[in-house]
């Protein structure tokens, strides 16, 4: 029997597709902007080409961020997208601009440890459990009451105090 999946708990591998596409175009946007800043000293023509590339990549990046947010909840899509963007931009930026050359062995190990922690967090996030909606019906019918709730114009607090709004 296939487990019931709600909108709030999608298959994480399906979330990776728009997140990875947005992060990949984010890499190109960031690299084009860094190249623009470096080329401004050398050539205006090359700088304009980098600016055009950055603008085009930024449009595609925003398009895929919006697509991911349209398909999946923000609390699911955005952490995955942000993690991928930070990892890939750091990794590709250091490789293309040779920023790792200036780092000593300790800094490279700390950077690798940071990358490992972010990847472990994404793996743990992908292993989150499905909600128990199938056993208890709708989430509101599971017997648990929210700490704060609005009922008919009256705000009920956690200790049973009420105030109207």
mmCIF file of C-alpha atoms in Angstrom:
data_model
loop_
_atom_site.group_PDB
_atom_site.id
_atom_site.type_symbol
_atom_site.label_atom_id
_atom_site.label_comp_id
_atom_site.label_asym_id
_atom_site.label_seq_id
_atom_site.Cartn_x
_atom_site.Cartn_y
_atom_site.Cartn_z
ATOM 1 C CA UNK A 1 0.000 0.000 0.000
ATOM 2 C CA UNK A 2 1.375 3.362 -1.054
ATOM 3 C CA UNK A 3 1.638 5.868 1.816
ATOM 4 C CA UNK A 4 -0.627 8.893 1.692
ATOM 5 C CA UNK A 5 1.284 12.072 0.853
ATOM 6 C CA UNK A 6 -0.061 15.494 1.520
ATOM 7 C CA UNK A 7 0.943 18.734 -0.139
ATOM 8 C CA UNK A 8 2.996 19.656 2.934
ATOM 9 C CA UNK A 9 5.096 16.485 2.679
ATOM 10 C CA UNK A 10 6.136 15.849 -0.964
ATOM 11 C CA UNK A 11 8.729 13.391 -2.175
ATOM 12 C CA UNK A 12 12.005 15.218 -1.582
ATOM 13 C CA UNK A 13 13.596 13.919 -4.779
ATOM 14 C CA UNK A 14 10.897 15.694 -6.787
ATOM 15 C CA UNK A 15 11.616 18.917 -4.875
ATOM 16 C CA UNK A 16 15.270 18.694 -5.943
ATOM 17 C CA UNK A 17 14.537 19.208 -9.651
ATOM 18 C CA UNK A 18 13.326 22.843 -9.581
ATOM 19 C CA UNK A 19 15.626 23.573 -6.618
ATOM 20 C CA UNK A 20 18.677 22.260 -8.447
ATOM 21 C CA UNK A 21 17.756 24.105 -11.650
ATOM 22 C CA UNK A 22 17.311 27.375 -9.738
ATOM 23 C CA UNK A 23 20.589 26.804 -7.877
ATOM 24 C CA UNK A 24 22.449 25.966 -11.107
ATOM 25 C CA UNK A 25 21.275 29.179 -12.755
ATOM 26 C CA UNK A 26 22.109 30.950 -9.493
ATOM 27 C CA UNK A 27 25.679 29.704 -9.873
ATOM 28 C CA UNK A 28 25.852 31.177 -13.350
ATOM 29 C CA UNK A 29 24.338 34.452 -12.129
ATOM 30 C CA UNK A 30 26.826 34.760 -9.274
ATOM 31 C CA UNK A 31 29.783 33.805 -11.465
ATOM 32 C CA UNK A 32 28.731 36.316 -14.121
ATOM 33 C CA UNK A 33 28.414 39.067 -11.505
ATOM 34 C CA UNK A 34 31.823 38.249 -10.018
ATOM 35 C CA UNK A 35 33.307 38.224 -13.516
ATOM 36 C CA UNK A 36 31.618 41.548 -14.181
ATOM 37 C CA UNK A 37 33.279 43.093 -11.149
ATOM 38 C CA UNK A 38 36.675 41.758 -12.189
ATOM 39 C CA UNK A 39 36.275 42.745 -15.855
ATOM 40 C CA UNK A 40 35.164 46.321 -15.131
ATOM 41 C CA UNK A 41 38.840 47.154 -14.645
ATOM 42 C CA UNK A 42 39.828 45.632 -17.986
ATOM 43 C CA UNK A 43 37.131 46.043 -20.632
ATOM 44 C CA UNK A 44 33.724 47.675 -20.783
ATOM 45 C CA UNK A 45 32.615 45.431 -23.679
ATOM 46 C CA UNK A 46 33.331 42.234 -21.749
ATOM 47 C CA UNK A 47 31.612 43.726 -18.711
ATOM 48 C CA UNK A 48 28.447 44.359 -20.719
ATOM 49 C CA UNK A 49 28.471 40.737 -21.908
ATOM 50 C CA UNK A 50 28.766 39.553 -18.284
ATOM 51 C CA UNK A 51 25.952 41.867 -17.241
ATOM 52 C CA UNK A 52 23.701 40.513 -20.017
ATOM 53 C CA UNK A 53 24.554 36.924 -19.008
ATOM 54 C CA UNK A 54 23.853 37.666 -15.347
ATOM 55 C CA UNK A 55 20.491 39.241 -16.172
ATOM 56 C CA UNK A 56 19.439 36.336 -18.370
ATOM 57 C CA UNK A 57 20.481 33.757 -15.764
ATOM 58 C CA UNK A 58 18.750 35.724 -12.993
ATOM 59 C CA UNK A 59 15.486 35.680 -14.940
ATOM 60 C CA UNK A 60 15.694 31.898 -15.338
ATOM 61 C CA UNK A 61 16.670 31.516 -11.670
ATOM 62 C CA UNK A 62 13.659 33.501 -10.452
ATOM 63 C CA UNK A 63 11.417 31.572 -12.838
ATOM 64 C CA UNK A 64 12.486 28.235 -11.326
ATOM 65 C CA UNK A 65 12.268 29.549 -7.764
ATOM 66 C CA UNK A 66 8.694 30.609 -8.475
ATOM 67 C CA UNK A 67 7.960 27.251 -10.091
ATOM 68 C CA UNK A 68 9.309 25.407 -7.061
ATOM 69 C CA UNK A 69 7.302 27.598 -4.688
ATOM 70 C CA UNK A 70 4.194 27.054 -6.794
ATOM 71 C CA UNK A 71 4.633 23.254 -6.713
ATOM 72 C CA UNK A 72 5.798 22.814 -3.117
ATOM 73 C CA UNK A 73 5.334 24.612 0.205
ATOM 74 C CA UNK A 74 7.872 27.276 1.072
ATOM 75 C CA UNK A 75 8.924 25.367 4.191
ATOM 76 C CA UNK A 76 9.914 22.399 2.016
ATOM 77 C CA UNK A 77 11.296 24.029 -1.137
ATOM 78 C CA UNK A 78 13.234 27.004 0.194
ATOM 79 C CA UNK A 79 15.586 25.157 2.611
ATOM 80 C CA UNK A 80 16.556 22.718 -0.138
ATOM 81 C CA UNK A 81 17.067 25.500 -2.681
ATOM 82 C CA UNK A 82 19.073 27.651 -0.258
ATOM 83 C CA UNK A 83 21.321 24.758 0.743
ATOM 84 C CA UNK A 84 22.004 23.829 -2.873
ATOM 85 C CA UNK A 85 22.679 27.452 -3.822
ATOM 86 C CA UNK A 86 25.151 28.015 -0.990
ATOM 87 C CA UNK A 87 26.969 24.726 -1.608
ATOM 88 C CA UNK A 88 27.244 25.047 -5.356
ATOM 89 C CA UNK A 89 28.136 28.731 -5.378
ATOM 90 C CA UNK A 90 30.857 28.201 -2.783
ATOM 91 C CA UNK A 91 32.248 25.137 -4.503
ATOM 92 C CA UNK A 92 32.179 26.362 -8.096
ATOM 93 C CA UNK A 93 33.239 29.886 -7.162
ATOM 94 C CA UNK A 94 36.300 28.605 -5.339
ATOM 95 C CA UNK A 95 37.179 26.265 -8.210
ATOM 96 C CA UNK A 96 36.718 28.762 -11.049
ATOM 97 C CA UNK A 97 38.322 31.756 -9.333
ATOM 98 C CA UNK A 98 40.985 29.620 -7.599
ATOM 99 C CA UNK A 99 39.993 30.902 -4.175
ATOM 100 C CA UNK A 100 41.042 27.605 -2.597
ATOM 101 C CA UNK A 101 44.684 28.403 -3.422
ATOM 102 C CA UNK A 102 44.693 31.111 -0.725
ATOM 103 C CA UNK A 103 43.315 28.687 1.887
ATOM 104 C CA UNK A 104 45.560 26.652 4.155
ATOM 105 C CA UNK A 105 44.910 22.981 4.971
ATOM 106 C CA UNK A 106 42.925 23.788 8.138
ATOM 107 C CA UNK A 107 40.569 26.155 6.284
ATOM 108 C CA UNK A 108 39.993 23.569 3.543
ATOM 109 C CA UNK A 109 39.134 20.923 6.173
ATOM 110 C CA UNK A 110 36.726 23.306 7.933
ATOM 111 C CA UNK A 111 35.104 24.155 4.591
ATOM 112 C CA UNK A 112 34.768 20.441 3.799
ATOM 113 C CA UNK A 113 33.250 19.848 7.224
ATOM 114 C CA UNK A 114 30.740 22.644 6.615
ATOM 115 C CA UNK A 115 29.794 21.136 3.253
ATOM 116 C CA UNK A 116 29.397 17.724 4.904
ATOM 117 C CA UNK A 117 27.113 19.196 7.593
ATOM 118 C CA UNK A 118 24.898 20.913 5.028
ATOM 119 C CA UNK A 119 24.662 17.723 2.960
ATOM 120 C CA UNK A 120 23.906 15.673 6.076
ATOM 121 C CA UNK A 121 21.162 18.138 6.972
ATOM 122 C CA UNK A 122 19.625 17.787 3.531
ATOM 123 C CA UNK A 123 19.790 13.988 3.816
ATOM 124 C CA UNK A 124 18.142 14.092 7.247
ATOM 125 C CA UNK A 125 15.491 16.461 5.933
ATOM 126 C CA UNK A 126 14.725 14.028 3.117
ATOM 127 C CA UNK A 127 14.193 11.241 5.677
ATOM 128 C CA UNK A 128 11.484 13.061 7.613
ATOM 129 C CA UNK A 129 8.450 10.950 8.430
ATOM 130 C CA UNK A 130 5.077 11.217 6.834
ATOM 131 C CA UNK A 131 2.356 12.691 8.967
ATOM 132 C CA UNK A 132 -0.165 10.364 10.581
ATOM 133 C CA UNK A 133 -3.187 11.745 8.723
ATOM 134 C CA UNK A 134 -4.130 8.264 7.507
ATOM 135 C CA UNK A 135 -4.545 6.948 11.054
ATOM 136 C CA UNK A 136 -6.246 9.998 12.580
ATOM 137 C CA UNK A 137 -8.165 11.490 9.660
ATOM 138 C CA UNK A 138 -7.714 15.197 9.086
ATOM 139 C CA UNK A 139 -5.001 16.924 11.113
ATOM 140 C CA UNK A 140 -7.634 18.901 13.048
ATOM 141 C CA UNK A 141 -9.437 15.675 14.051
ATOM 142 C CA UNK A 142 -6.465 14.016 15.743
ATOM 143 C CA UNK A 143 -7.573 15.155 19.194
ATOM 144 C CA UNK A 144 -4.840 17.729 19.654
ATOM 145 C CA UNK A 145 -5.879 21.335 19.955
ATOM 146 C CA UNK A 146 -3.659 24.169 18.742
ATOM 147 C CA UNK A 147 -2.089 26.376 21.383
ATOM 148 C CA UNK A 148 -3.696 29.457 19.905
ATOM 149 C CA UNK A 149 -6.849 29.491 17.868
ATOM 150 C CA UNK A 150 -9.401 31.951 16.582
ATOM 151 C CA UNK A 151 -13.004 30.822 17.057
ATOM 152 C CA UNK A 152 -15.815 33.177 16.038
ATOM 153 C CA UNK A 153 -13.990 36.432 16.678
ATOM 154 C CA UNK A 154 -12.620 35.317 20.049
ATOM 155 C CA UNK A 155 -8.940 34.559 20.476
ATOM 156 C CA UNK A 156 -8.308 31.699 22.871
ATOM 157 C CA UNK A 157 -4.869 31.573 24.467
ATOM 158 C CA UNK A 158 -2.925 28.561 25.744
ATOM 159 C CA UNK A 159 -4.113 28.904 29.374
ATOM 160 C CA UNK A 160 -7.759 29.193 28.381
ATOM 161 C CA UNK A 161 -7.802 32.996 28.556
ATOM 162 C CA UNK A 162 -9.866 34.656 25.895
ATOM 163 C CA UNK A 163 -9.945 38.057 24.323
ATOM 164 C CA UNK A 164 -11.937 39.354 21.407
ATOM 165 C CA UNK A 165 -10.319 40.805 18.319
#
